[in-house]
mmCIF file of C-alpha atoms in Angstrom:
data_model
loop_
_atom_site.group_PDB
_atom_site.id
_atom_site.type_symbol
_atom_site.label_atom_id
_atom_site.label_comp_id
_atom_site.label_asym_id
_atom_site.label_seq_id
_atom_site.Cartn_x
_atom_site.Cartn_y
_atom_site.Cartn_z
ATOM 1 C CA UNK D 1 5.795 3.122 -15.329
ATOM 2 C CA UNK D 2 2.870 4.691 -13.528
ATOM 3 C CA UNK D 3 3.615 7.231 -11.059
ATOM 4 C CA UNK D 4 0.966 9.629 -9.152
ATOM 5 C CA UNK D 5 1.484 13.254 -8.675
ATOM 6 C CA UNK D 6 0.204 13.522 -5.081
ATOM 7 C CA UNK D 7 0.021 15.799 -1.948
ATOM 8 C CA UNK D 8 2.912 15.554 -0.029
ATOM 9 C CA UNK D 9 2.778 14.879 3.670
ATOM 10 C CA UNK D 10 3.815 18.631 5.611
ATOM 11 C CA UNK D 11 6.965 19.021 7.925
ATOM 12 C CA UNK D 12 4.525 18.920 10.384
ATOM 13 C CA UNK D 13 2.989 15.619 9.397
ATOM 14 C CA UNK D 14 6.035 13.919 9.345
ATOM 15 C CA UNK D 15 7.147 15.042 12.446
ATOM 16 C CA UNK D 16 4.173 14.195 14.369
ATOM 17 C CA UNK D 17 4.939 10.434 12.835
ATOM 18 C CA UNK D 18 8.407 10.515 13.990
ATOM 19 C CA UNK D 19 10.201 11.384 10.914
ATOM 20 C CA UNK D 20 12.691 14.186 11.674
ATOM 21 C CA UNK D 21 15.140 13.616 8.960
ATOM 22 C CA UNK D 22 12.634 14.934 6.482
ATOM 23 C CA UNK D 23 14.883 17.448 4.811
ATOM 24 C CA UNK D 24 17.842 16.640 2.745
ATOM 25 C CA UNK D 25 20.872 18.997 2.557
ATOM 26 C CA UNK D 26 20.000 20.209 -0.294
ATOM 27 C CA UNK D 27 17.201 21.595 1.365
ATOM 28 C CA UNK D 28 14.755 19.463 -0.846
ATOM 29 C CA UNK D 29 11.954 17.085 1.322
ATOM 30 C CA UNK D 30 13.252 13.600 1.678
ATOM 31 C CA UNK D 31 9.849 12.111 1.078
ATOM 32 C CA UNK D 32 8.986 12.753 -2.679
ATOM 33 C CA UNK D 33 5.601 13.658 -3.134
ATOM 34 C CA UNK D 34 4.999 10.737 -5.744
ATOM 35 C CA UNK D 35 3.463 7.189 -5.368
ATOM 36 C CA UNK D 36 4.367 4.519 -8.233
ATOM 37 C CA UNK D 37 1.277 2.230 -8.691
ATOM 38 C CA UNK D 38 2.700 -1.451 -9.267
ATOM 39 C CA UNK D 39 -0.053 -3.917 -10.083
ATOM 40 C CA UNK D 40 -0.480 -7.241 -8.030
ATOM 41 C CA UNK D 41 1.413 -9.169 -9.958
ATOM 42 C CA UNK D 42 4.258 -6.883 -9.834
ATOM 43 C CA UNK D 43 4.052 -6.834 -6.168
ATOM 44 C CA UNK D 44 3.462 -10.816 -6.110
ATOM 45 C CA UNK D 45 6.840 -10.864 -8.484
ATOM 46 C CA UNK D 46 9.209 -8.995 -5.806
ATOM 47 C CA UNK D 47 7.679 -10.949 -3.423
ATOM 48 C CA UNK D 48 8.478 -14.279 -5.068
ATOM 49 C CA UNK D 49 11.830 -13.067 -5.941
ATOM 50 C CA UNK D 50 13.014 -11.757 -2.666
ATOM 51 C CA UNK D 51 12.153 -14.702 -0.658
ATOM 52 C CA UNK D 52 13.779 -16.979 -3.415
ATOM 53 C CA UNK D 53 17.080 -14.359 -3.379
ATOM 54 C CA UNK D 54 17.031 -15.242 0.551
ATOM 55 C CA UNK D 55 17.376 -19.006 0.125
ATOM 56 C CA UNK D 56 20.052 -18.311 -1.911
ATOM 57 C CA UNK D 57 22.267 -16.495 0.295
ATOM 58 C CA UNK D 58 21.558 -19.255 3.115
ATOM 59 C CA UNK D 59 23.049 -21.501 0.316
ATOM 60 C CA UNK D 60 26.012 -19.245 0.087
ATOM 61 C CA UNK D 61 26.567 -18.542 3.393
ATOM 62 C CA UNK D 62 26.954 -21.931 4.016
ATOM 63 C CA UNK D 63 29.293 -22.577 0.848
ATOM 64 C CA UNK D 64 31.425 -19.646 2.660
ATOM 65 C CA UNK D 65 31.621 -21.267 5.993
ATOM 66 C CA UNK D 66 32.278 -24.460 4.502
ATOM 67 C CA UNK D 67 35.545 -23.391 2.109
ATOM 68 C CA UNK D 68 36.206 -20.615 4.763
ATOM 69 C CA UNK D 69 36.350 -18.009 2.388
ATOM 70 C CA UNK D 70 36.159 -15.308 4.782
ATOM 71 C CA UNK D 71 38.752 -13.353 3.511
ATOM 72 C CA UNK D 72 37.407 -13.246 -0.176
ATOM 73 C CA UNK D 73 34.537 -11.503 1.348
ATOM 74 C CA UNK D 74 36.738 -8.607 2.695
ATOM 75 C CA UNK D 75 35.541 -9.959 6.381
ATOM 76 C CA UNK D 76 37.926 -8.422 9.329
ATOM 77 C CA UNK D 77 39.731 -11.352 10.492
ATOM 78 C CA UNK D 78 38.614 -10.608 14.085
ATOM 79 C CA UNK D 79 35.097 -11.336 13.358
ATOM 80 C CA UNK D 80 35.227 -14.528 12.078
ATOM 81 C CA UNK D 81 34.623 -16.563 15.206
ATOM 82 C CA UNK D 82 31.592 -14.924 15.651
ATOM 83 C CA UNK D 83 30.105 -15.598 12.538
ATOM 84 C CA UNK D 84 30.908 -19.203 12.628
ATOM 85 C CA UNK D 85 29.526 -19.274 16.035
ATOM 86 C CA UNK D 86 26.345 -17.325 15.392
ATOM 87 C CA UNK D 87 25.720 -19.641 12.130
ATOM 88 C CA UNK D 88 26.147 -22.767 14.075
ATOM 89 C CA UNK D 89 23.136 -22.000 16.602
ATOM 90 C CA UNK D 90 19.976 -21.185 15.512
ATOM 91 C CA UNK D 91 19.383 -18.925 18.438
ATOM 92 C CA UNK D 92 21.215 -16.016 16.292
ATOM 93 C CA UNK D 93 17.743 -15.119 14.570
ATOM 94 C CA UNK D 94 18.177 -12.791 11.375
ATOM 95 C CA UNK D 95 15.613 -10.185 12.269
ATOM 96 C CA UNK D 96 15.521 -8.417 9.243
ATOM 97 C CA UNK D 97 17.360 -7.255 6.104
ATOM 98 C CA UNK D 98 16.633 -4.775 2.649
ATOM 99 C CA UNK D 99 16.974 -6.233 -0.634
ATOM 100 C CA UNK D 100 18.185 -3.659 -3.455
ATOM 101 C CA UNK D 101 16.593 -4.424 -6.753
ATOM 102 C CA UNK D 102 16.380 -3.312 -10.125
ATOM 103 C CA UNK D 103 13.197 -3.970 -12.854
ATOM 104 C CA UNK D 104 10.622 -5.455 -11.391
ATOM 105 C CA UNK D 105 8.115 -2.864 -13.409
ATOM 106 C CA UNK D 106 7.009 -2.538 -17.182
ATOM 107 C CA UNK D 107 8.022 -6.054 -17.700
ATOM 108 C CA UNK D 108 11.925 -5.268 -16.875
ATOM 109 C CA UNK D 109 13.135 -8.311 -14.989
ATOM 110 C CA UNK D 110 14.194 -8.542 -11.386
ATOM 111 C CA UNK D 111 17.993 -8.195 -10.951
ATOM 112 C CA UNK D 112 19.264 -8.269 -7.544
ATOM 113 C CA UNK D 113 21.746 -5.433 -6.903
ATOM 114 C CA UNK D 114 22.801 -6.068 -3.018
ATOM 115 C CA UNK D 115 21.462 -6.699 0.166
ATOM 116 C CA UNK D 116 21.685 -4.861 3.038
ATOM 117 C CA UNK D 117 21.427 -7.582 5.497
ATOM 118 C CA UNK D 118 23.021 -5.859 8.553
ATOM 119 C CA UNK D 119 22.104 -2.122 9.393
ATOM 120 C CA UNK D 120 19.516 -1.453 6.829
ATOM 121 C CA UNK D 121 17.631 1.648 6.600
ATOM 122 C CA UNK D 122 14.517 2.824 5.634
ATOM 123 C CA UNK D 123 12.538 0.911 8.477
ATOM 124 C CA UNK D 124 10.425 4.065 9.562
ATOM 125 C CA UNK D 125 9.879 5.189 5.628
ATOM 126 C CA UNK D 126 8.700 1.880 4.467
ATOM 127 C CA UNK D 127 6.319 0.753 8.137
ATOM 128 C CA UNK D 128 5.026 4.247 8.871
ATOM 129 C CA UNK D 129 5.466 6.927 6.305
ATOM 130 C CA UNK D 130 3.920 4.664 3.324
ATOM 131 C CA UNK D 131 0.882 3.925 4.966
ATOM 132 C CA UNK D 132 0.419 7.834 6.161
ATOM 133 C CA UNK D 133 1.050 9.028 2.042
ATOM 134 C CA UNK D 134 -1.760 6.643 1.386
ATOM 135 C CA UNK D 135 -3.995 7.871 4.116
ATOM 136 C CA UNK D 136 -2.870 11.553 3.386
ATOM 137 C CA UNK D 137 -4.325 11.265 -0.149
ATOM 138 C CA UNK D 138 -7.373 9.359 0.582
ATOM 139 C CA UNK D 139 -6.341 5.625 -1.028
ATOM 140 C CA UNK D 140 -7.048 2.837 0.812
ATOM 141 C CA UNK D 141 -4.078 1.883 3.320
ATOM 142 C CA UNK D 142 -4.218 -1.812 2.390
ATOM 143 C CA UNK D 143 -3.586 -1.495 -1.005
ATOM 144 C CA UNK D 144 0.429 -1.920 -0.326
ATOM 145 C CA UNK D 145 2.448 -4.882 -0.366
ATOM 146 C CA UNK D 146 3.618 -3.627 3.356
ATOM 147 C CA UNK D 147 3.290 -5.484 6.336
ATOM 148 C CA UNK D 148 6.641 -4.885 7.886
ATOM 149 C CA UNK D 149 6.151 -3.392 11.271
ATOM 150 C CA UNK D 150 3.440 -7.054 11.764
ATOM 151 C CA UNK D 151 6.417 -9.022 10.446
ATOM 152 C CA UNK D 152 9.040 -7.559 12.563
ATOM 153 C CA UNK D 153 6.950 -8.347 15.504
ATOM 154 C CA UNK D 154 6.222 -11.823 14.620
ATOM 155 C CA UNK D 155 9.829 -12.004 13.780
ATOM 156 C CA UNK D 156 11.033 -10.718 17.300
ATOM 157 C CA UNK D 157 8.748 -13.513 18.538
ATOM 158 C CA UNK D 158 10.282 -16.565 16.697
ATOM 159 C CA UNK D 159 13.790 -15.507 18.220
ATOM 160 C CA UNK D 160 11.742 -17.394 20.978
ATOM 161 C CA UNK D 161 10.471 -20.097 19.437
ATOM 162 C CA UNK D 162 12.738 -20.910 16.959
ATOM 163 C CA UNK D 163 10.381 -21.224 14.141
ATOM 164 C CA UNK D 164 7.554 -20.327 12.199
ATOM 165 C CA UNK D 165 4.830 -21.699 14.753
ATOM 166 C CA UNK D 166 4.273 -18.455 16.972
ATOM 167 C CA UNK D 167 1.219 -19.437 18.278
ATOM 168 C CA UNK D 168 2.499 -20.989 21.301
ATOM 169 C CA UNK D 169 4.860 -17.881 22.263
ATOM 170 C CA UNK D 170 3.333 -16.683 25.585
ATOM 171 C CA UNK D 171 3.826 -20.327 26.657
ATOM 172 C CA UNK D 172 7.452 -20.361 26.446
ATOM 173 C CA UNK D 173 8.254 -16.636 26.880
ATOM 174 C CA UNK D 174 10.024 -16.184 30.381
ATOM 175 C CA UNK D 175 10.430 -12.629 30.682
ATOM 176 C CA UNK D 176 13.457 -11.938 28.023
ATOM 177 C CA UNK D 177 14.425 -8.560 27.831
ATOM 178 C CA UNK D 178 16.127 -6.469 24.795
ATOM 179 C CA UNK D 179 18.071 -3.815 25.198
ATOM 180 C CA UNK D 180 18.243 -1.321 21.772
ATOM 181 C CA UNK D 181 20.966 0.937 20.920
ATOM 182 C CA UNK D 182 22.206 3.313 18.229
ATOM 183 C CA UNK D 183 25.331 5.807 18.073
ATOM 184 C CA UNK D 184 24.419 9.218 20.152
ATOM 185 C CA UNK D 185 23.914 11.768 17.422
ATOM 186 C CA UNK D 186 22.040 10.416 14.640
ATOM 187 C CA UNK D 187 17.994 11.227 14.840
ATOM 188 C CA UNK D 188 17.581 8.679 12.064
ATOM 189 C CA UNK D 189 19.397 5.890 13.837
ATOM 190 C CA UNK D 190 18.108 6.513 17.189
ATOM 191 C CA UNK D 191 14.412 7.090 15.895
ATOM 192 C CA UNK D 192 14.930 3.943 13.867
ATOM 193 C CA UNK D 193 15.877 1.962 16.876
ATOM 194 C CA UNK D 194 13.086 3.490 18.873
ATOM 195 C CA UNK D 195 10.565 2.064 16.705
ATOM 196 C CA UNK D 196 12.031 -1.681 16.623
ATOM 197 C CA UNK D 197 11.821 -1.068 20.501
ATOM 198 C CA UNK D 198 8.265 -0.312 20.093
ATOM 199 C CA UNK D 199 7.459 -3.202 17.976
ATOM 200 C CA UNK D 200 9.399 -5.475 20.012
ATOM 201 C CA UNK D 201 7.614 -4.185 23.063
ATOM 202 C CA UNK D 202 4.252 -4.589 21.486
ATOM 203 C CA UNK D 203 5.465 -8.279 20.552
ATOM 204 C CA UNK D 204 5.614 -9.322 24.371
ATOM 205 C CA UNK D 205 9.324 -8.435 25.169
ATOM 206 C CA UNK D 206 10.614 -6.101 27.912
ATOM 207 C CA UNK D 207 12.787 -3.664 26.576
ATOM 208 C CA UNK D 208 15.015 -0.676 27.166
ATOM 209 C CA UNK D 209 16.970 1.812 25.278
ATOM 210 C CA UNK D 210 20.268 3.297 25.647
ATOM 211 C CA UNK D 211 22.935 5.016 23.407
ATOM 212 C CA UNK D 212 25.573 2.378 22.525
ATOM 213 C CA UNK D 213 28.477 3.817 24.663
ATOM 214 C CA UNK D 214 25.673 3.216 27.731
ATOM 215 C CA UNK D 215 25.390 -0.150 27.428
ATOM 216 C CA UNK D 216 28.181 -2.470 29.692
ATOM 217 C CA UNK D 217 29.433 -5.621 27.846
ATOM 218 C CA UNK D 218 30.856 -8.175 30.167
ATOM 219 C CA UNK D 219 32.654 -11.343 28.876
ATOM 220 C CA UNK D 220 31.627 -13.530 31.773
ATOM 221 C CA UNK D 221 28.211 -11.270 32.981
ATOM 222 C CA UNK D 222 26.850 -10.871 29.751
ATOM 223 C CA UNK D 223 25.058 -7.515 28.802
ATOM 224 C CA UNK D 224 23.739 -4.665 31.351
ATOM 225 C CA UNK D 225 22.318 -1.245 31.464
ATOM 226 C CA UNK D 226 21.235 0.620 34.507
ATOM 227 C CA UNK D 227 22.121 -2.385 36.715
ATOM 228 C CA UNK D 228 19.855 -4.399 34.533
ATOM 229 C CA UNK D 229 20.560 -7.379 32.647
ATOM 230 C CA UNK D 230 19.470 -8.342 28.978
ATOM 231 C CA UNK D 231 19.388 -11.268 26.908
ATOM 232 C CA UNK D 232 19.583 -9.496 23.489
ATOM 233 C CA UNK D 233 21.666 -6.558 21.949
ATOM 234 C CA UNK D 234 20.310 -4.704 18.931
ATOM 235 C CA UNK D 235 22.704 -2.399 18.209
ATOM 236 C CA UNK D 236 22.379 -0.240 15.348
ATOM 237 C CA UNK D 237 26.254 -0.265 14.332
ATOM 238 C CA UNK D 238 27.785 -1.862 11.626
ATOM 239 C CA UNK D 239 29.589 -5.368 12.098
ATOM 240 C CA UNK D 240 32.261 -3.794 10.089
ATOM 241 C CA UNK D 241 32.799 -0.487 11.861
ATOM 242 C CA UNK D 242 32.656 -2.877 15.172
ATOM 243 C CA UNK D 243 35.802 -4.921 13.478
ATOM 244 C CA UNK D 244 37.773 -1.846 12.322
ATOM 245 C CA UNK D 245 36.937 0.884 14.689
ATOM 246 C CA UNK D 246 36.537 -0.929 18.009
ATOM 247 C CA UNK D 247 38.311 -3.944 17.846
ATOM 248 C CA UNK D 248 38.182 -4.459 22.010
ATOM 249 C CA UNK D 249 34.176 -4.706 21.619
ATOM 250 C CA UNK D 250 34.997 -7.398 18.520
ATOM 251 C CA UNK D 251 36.604 -9.402 21.275
ATOM 252 C CA UNK D 252 34.817 -8.949 23.815
ATOM 253 C CA UNK D 253 30.992 -9.527 21.531
ATOM 254 C CA UNK D 254 33.237 -12.590 20.380
ATOM 255 C CA UNK D 255 33.604 -14.107 23.747
ATOM 256 C CA UNK D 256 30.091 -13.513 24.871
ATOM 257 C CA UNK D 257 28.803 -15.346 22.074
ATOM 258 C CA UNK D 258 31.270 -18.114 23.279
ATOM 259 C CA UNK D 259 30.152 -17.955 26.835
ATOM 260 C CA UNK D 260 26.532 -18.048 25.568
ATOM 261 C CA UNK D 261 25.196 -14.495 27.578
ATOM 262 C CA UNK D 262 24.142 -12.581 25.052
ATOM 263 C CA UNK D 263 22.279 -12.764 21.460
ATOM 264 C CA UNK D 264 23.142 -10.038 18.931
ATOM 265 C CA UNK D 265 21.025 -8.604 16.841
ATOM 266 C CA UNK D 266 21.299 -8.819 14.091
ATOM 267 C CA UNK D 267 23.810 -11.275 14.125
ATOM 268 C CA UNK D 268 27.420 -11.538 13.307
ATOM 269 C CA UNK D 269 26.707 -13.760 10.425
ATOM 270 C CA UNK D 270 25.134 -11.264 8.436
ATOM 271 C CA UNK D 271 27.976 -9.605 7.662
ATOM 272 C CA UNK D 272 28.529 -11.870 5.126
ATOM 273 C CA UNK D 273 25.316 -11.653 3.474
ATOM 274 C CA UNK D 274 26.072 -7.564 3.992
ATOM 275 C CA UNK D 275 29.488 -7.889 1.749
ATOM 276 C CA UNK D 276 28.654 -7.246 -1.728
ATOM 277 C CA UNK D 277 31.611 -9.232 -2.927
ATOM 278 C CA UNK D 278 28.914 -12.431 -1.663
ATOM 279 C CA UNK D 279 27.086 -11.294 -5.240
ATOM 280 C CA UNK D 280 30.205 -13.288 -6.690
ATOM 281 C CA UNK D 281 29.983 -16.401 -4.586
ATOM 282 C CA UNK D 282 26.114 -16.128 -5.754
ATOM 283 C CA UNK D 283 27.176 -16.088 -9.257
ATOM 284 C CA UNK D 284 29.468 -18.813 -9.056
ATOM 285 C CA UNK D 285 27.075 -21.087 -7.353
ATOM 286 C CA UNK D 286 24.241 -19.832 -9.308
ATOM 287 C CA UNK D 287 25.468 -19.233 -12.854
ATOM 288 C CA UNK D 288 23.499 -17.299 -15.084
ATOM 289 C CA UNK D 289 19.988 -17.077 -12.793
ATOM 290 C CA UNK D 290 17.837 -14.767 -13.826
ATOM 291 C CA UNK D 291 17.995 -13.004 -10.601
ATOM 292 C CA UNK D 292 21.327 -12.531 -10.708
ATOM 293 C CA UNK D 293 24.008 -10.320 -12.643
ATOM 294 C CA UNK D 294 27.671 -11.370 -13.558
ATOM 295 C CA UNK D 295 29.831 -10.192 -10.957
ATOM 296 C CA UNK D 296 33.627 -10.857 -10.546
ATOM 297 C CA UNK D 297 36.383 -9.589 -8.413
ATOM 298 C CA UNK D 298 38.200 -8.729 -11.303
ATOM 299 C CA UNK D 299 37.088 -6.483 -14.237
ATOM 300 C CA UNK D 300 34.131 -7.782 -16.439
ATOM 301 C CA UNK D 301 35.591 -7.965 -20.010
ATOM 302 C CA UNK D 302 33.729 -5.876 -22.926
ATOM 303 C CA UNK D 303 30.724 -5.361 -20.678
ATOM 304 C CA UNK D 304 29.625 -1.661 -18.835
ATOM 305 C CA UNK D 305 29.540 -2.581 -15.224
ATOM 306 C CA UNK D 306 29.549 -0.890 -11.663
ATOM 307 C CA UNK D 307 32.680 -0.986 -9.188
ATOM 308 C CA UNK D 308 31.923 -1.523 -5.716
ATOM 309 C CA UNK D 309 33.715 -2.232 -2.669
ATOM 310 C CA UNK D 310 32.940 -5.280 -0.108
ATOM 311 C CA UNK D 311 31.115 -2.651 2.256
ATOM 312 C CA UNK D 312 29.894 0.469 1.517
ATOM 313 C CA UNK D 313 26.464 2.721 1.970
ATOM 314 C CA UNK D 314 24.477 5.910 0.410
ATOM 315 C CA UNK D 315 26.108 5.157 -3.314
ATOM 316 C CA UNK D 316 29.541 5.802 -1.598
ATOM 317 C CA UNK D 317 32.983 4.824 -3.626
ATOM 318 C CA UNK D 318 31.166 3.430 -6.445
ATOM 319 C CA UNK D 319 31.783 3.947 -9.955
ATOM 320 C CA UNK D 320 30.103 2.977 -13.289
ATOM 321 C CA UNK D 321 32.640 1.997 -16.065
ATOM 322 C CA UNK D 322 31.982 1.517 -19.439
ATOM 323 C CA UNK D 323 32.689 -1.684 -21.690
ATOM 324 C CA UNK D 324 36.432 -0.484 -21.742
ATOM 325 C CA UNK D 325 36.438 -0.055 -18.149
ATOM 326 C CA UNK D 326 36.714 3.520 -18.452
ATOM 327 C CA UNK D 327 35.056 5.543 -15.616
ATOM 328 C CA UNK D 328 31.541 7.088 -16.588
ATOM 329 C CA UNK D 329 30.295 8.308 -13.456
ATOM 330 C CA UNK D 330 32.071 8.138 -10.026
ATOM 331 C CA UNK D 331 31.137 8.502 -6.609
ATOM 332 C CA UNK D 332 33.771 9.406 -3.904
ATOM 333 C CA UNK D 333 33.605 8.036 -0.434
ATOM 334 C CA UNK D 334 35.158 6.686 2.821
ATOM 335 C CA UNK D 335 35.070 2.878 1.527
ATOM 336 C CA UNK D 336 37.968 2.388 -1.261
ATOM 337 C CA UNK D 337 39.867 0.503 0.986
ATOM 338 C CA UNK D 338 37.594 -2.052 1.101
ATOM 339 C CA UNK D 339 38.397 -5.119 -1.705
ATOM 340 C CA UNK D 340 36.605 -4.487 -5.205
ATOM 341 C CA UNK D 341 33.753 -6.232 -6.598
ATOM 342 C CA UNK D 342 32.493 -5.775 -10.263
ATOM 343 C CA UNK D 343 28.390 -6.345 -11.108
ATOM 344 C CA UNK D 344 27.716 -6.044 -14.436
ATOM 345 C CA UNK D 345 25.351 -2.851 -15.184
ATOM 346 C CA UNK D 346 21.674 -2.864 -15.681
ATOM 347 C CA UNK D 347 19.087 0.130 -15.933
ATOM 348 C CA UNK D 348 16.998 0.986 -13.003
ATOM 349 C CA UNK D 349 13.425 1.712 -13.791
ATOM 350 C CA UNK D 350 13.029 5.040 -15.015
ATOM 351 C CA UNK D 351 10.789 8.012 -15.087
ATOM 352 C CA UNK D 352 11.122 12.125 -16.246
ATOM 353 C CA UNK D 353 14.907 11.532 -16.199
ATOM 354 C CA UNK D 354 14.913 10.101 -12.426
ATOM 355 C CA UNK D 355 16.292 6.027 -11.508
ATOM 356 C CA UNK D 356 13.987 4.386 -9.484
ATOM 357 C CA UNK D 357 15.519 1.720 -7.265
ATOM 358 C CA UNK D 358 12.950 -1.018 -5.598
ATOM 359 C CA UNK D 359 13.330 -1.776 -1.879
ATOM 360 C CA UNK D 360 12.272 -5.227 -0.421
ATOM 361 C CA UNK D 361 12.450 -5.726 3.500
ATOM 362 C CA UNK D 362 12.584 -9.452 4.447
ATOM 363 C CA UNK D 363 11.674 -10.495 8.152
ATOM 364 C CA UNK D 364 11.305 -14.242 7.827
ATOM 365 C CA UNK D 365 10.180 -13.685 4.739
ATOM 366 C CA UNK D 366 9.360 -10.976 2.223
ATOM 367 C CA UNK D 367 7.469 -7.932 3.424
ATOM 368 C CA UNK D 368 7.297 -4.816 2.389
ATOM 369 C CA UNK D 369 8.042 -2.803 -0.641
ATOM 370 C CA UNK D 370 9.429 0.329 -1.463
ATOM 371 C CA UNK D 371 11.245 3.149 -3.429
ATOM 372 C CA UNK D 372 13.834 5.235 -3.889
ATOM 373 C CA UNK D 373 14.709 8.023 -5.974
ATOM 374 C CA UNK D 374 17.527 9.414 -7.359
ATOM 375 C CA UNK D 375 20.484 9.583 -9.968
ATOM 376 C CA UNK D 376 22.362 6.628 -11.541
ATOM 377 C CA UNK D 377 24.293 5.944 -8.340
ATOM 378 C CA UNK D 378 21.726 6.493 -5.253
ATOM 379 C CA UNK D 379 23.034 8.373 -2.777
ATOM 380 C CA UNK D 380 22.460 10.265 0.372
ATOM 381 C CA UNK D 381 20.444 12.603 -1.182
ATOM 382 C CA UNK D 382 18.187 9.983 -2.847
ATOM 383 C CA UNK D 383 14.393 10.491 -2.263
ATOM 384 C CA UNK D 384 12.170 7.657 -0.926
ATOM 385 C CA UNK D 385 8.723 7.292 -2.628
ATOM 386 C CA UNK D 386 5.942 5.561 -1.664
ATOM 387 C CA UNK D 387 3.775 2.628 -3.764
ATOM 388 C CA UNK D 388 0.280 1.319 -3.887
ATOM 389 C CA UNK D 389 -0.864 -1.644 -5.530
ATOM 390 C CA UNK D 390 -3.592 -0.901 -8.615
#
């Protein structure tokens, strides 16, 4: 790996850019003072791999629907109908997601670790901070695999055109409105949602923001806030959290989808993709595919492996097991009640005893590369690392 030590963005720089969550709990900067150099071919390989993986997820999603494998994915029963309805109608458009990948540098094969398809973080860092890091250090800002901002704007338009041709967006746009919401109390989530709102507004939509508890959902009348109705609701609340923590909301949302008065972003079907147990379905459908790691609902025999759960974030409730199934590294967490999944272990890219994981955003197509740096299990103390193309 080729890593450049560079001048970091100062706390003032980051706050002026809107990144208020720039200090980790150990009082170190969340944004690394490094830039990873990749070749044009490596960037192209990340692009190609992510596009192929998304197509595979679409095929696997249809397989889950056809064979009703929701229980196998750990999906709560009270969202199954919402998933099926959102899958069946194209108007429920997947806005964006983020693939976590191992390899891709120094000739190491790219391997899928998981897909954050519902509420992925790192939008701000990938779309804004990487660009600022290059500019701060005198590099050409175009030397990145990174058009996330533009791709999101185009994909907002595709929610209306329902296809790749967005040139006639203005002709069919009828003043559709999107309400953007986050949970009150998280600066990162709120600023991420507000950035998405800015992108949607620039794309031509009428928008507003409120905290999730301020939005009014009605089975018959749809979504409203401040006496105004909205056709779309972008809510940065994981679907599995709605199902388990807000079951009445899950029932209400299902009724609203059934009555076709509100479209929810990201769609309910992204919960299938979000489930790490989908990795086993992919392995069943595409055995020994070069982008996949062997994955099972049961411990793998005689292989070093990673034990995960159907849902989880920031490395919580993840363990690395040796060939005999003994735990080598354990990260405790709050996701242990979800069913397990076992994935073949693969080394991350390494440099000076640190581990680097590639992250590629997908918004209609692969559109942005970034990296995270940390231990063998990346957790909430991992650092964001920018990249540049040589």
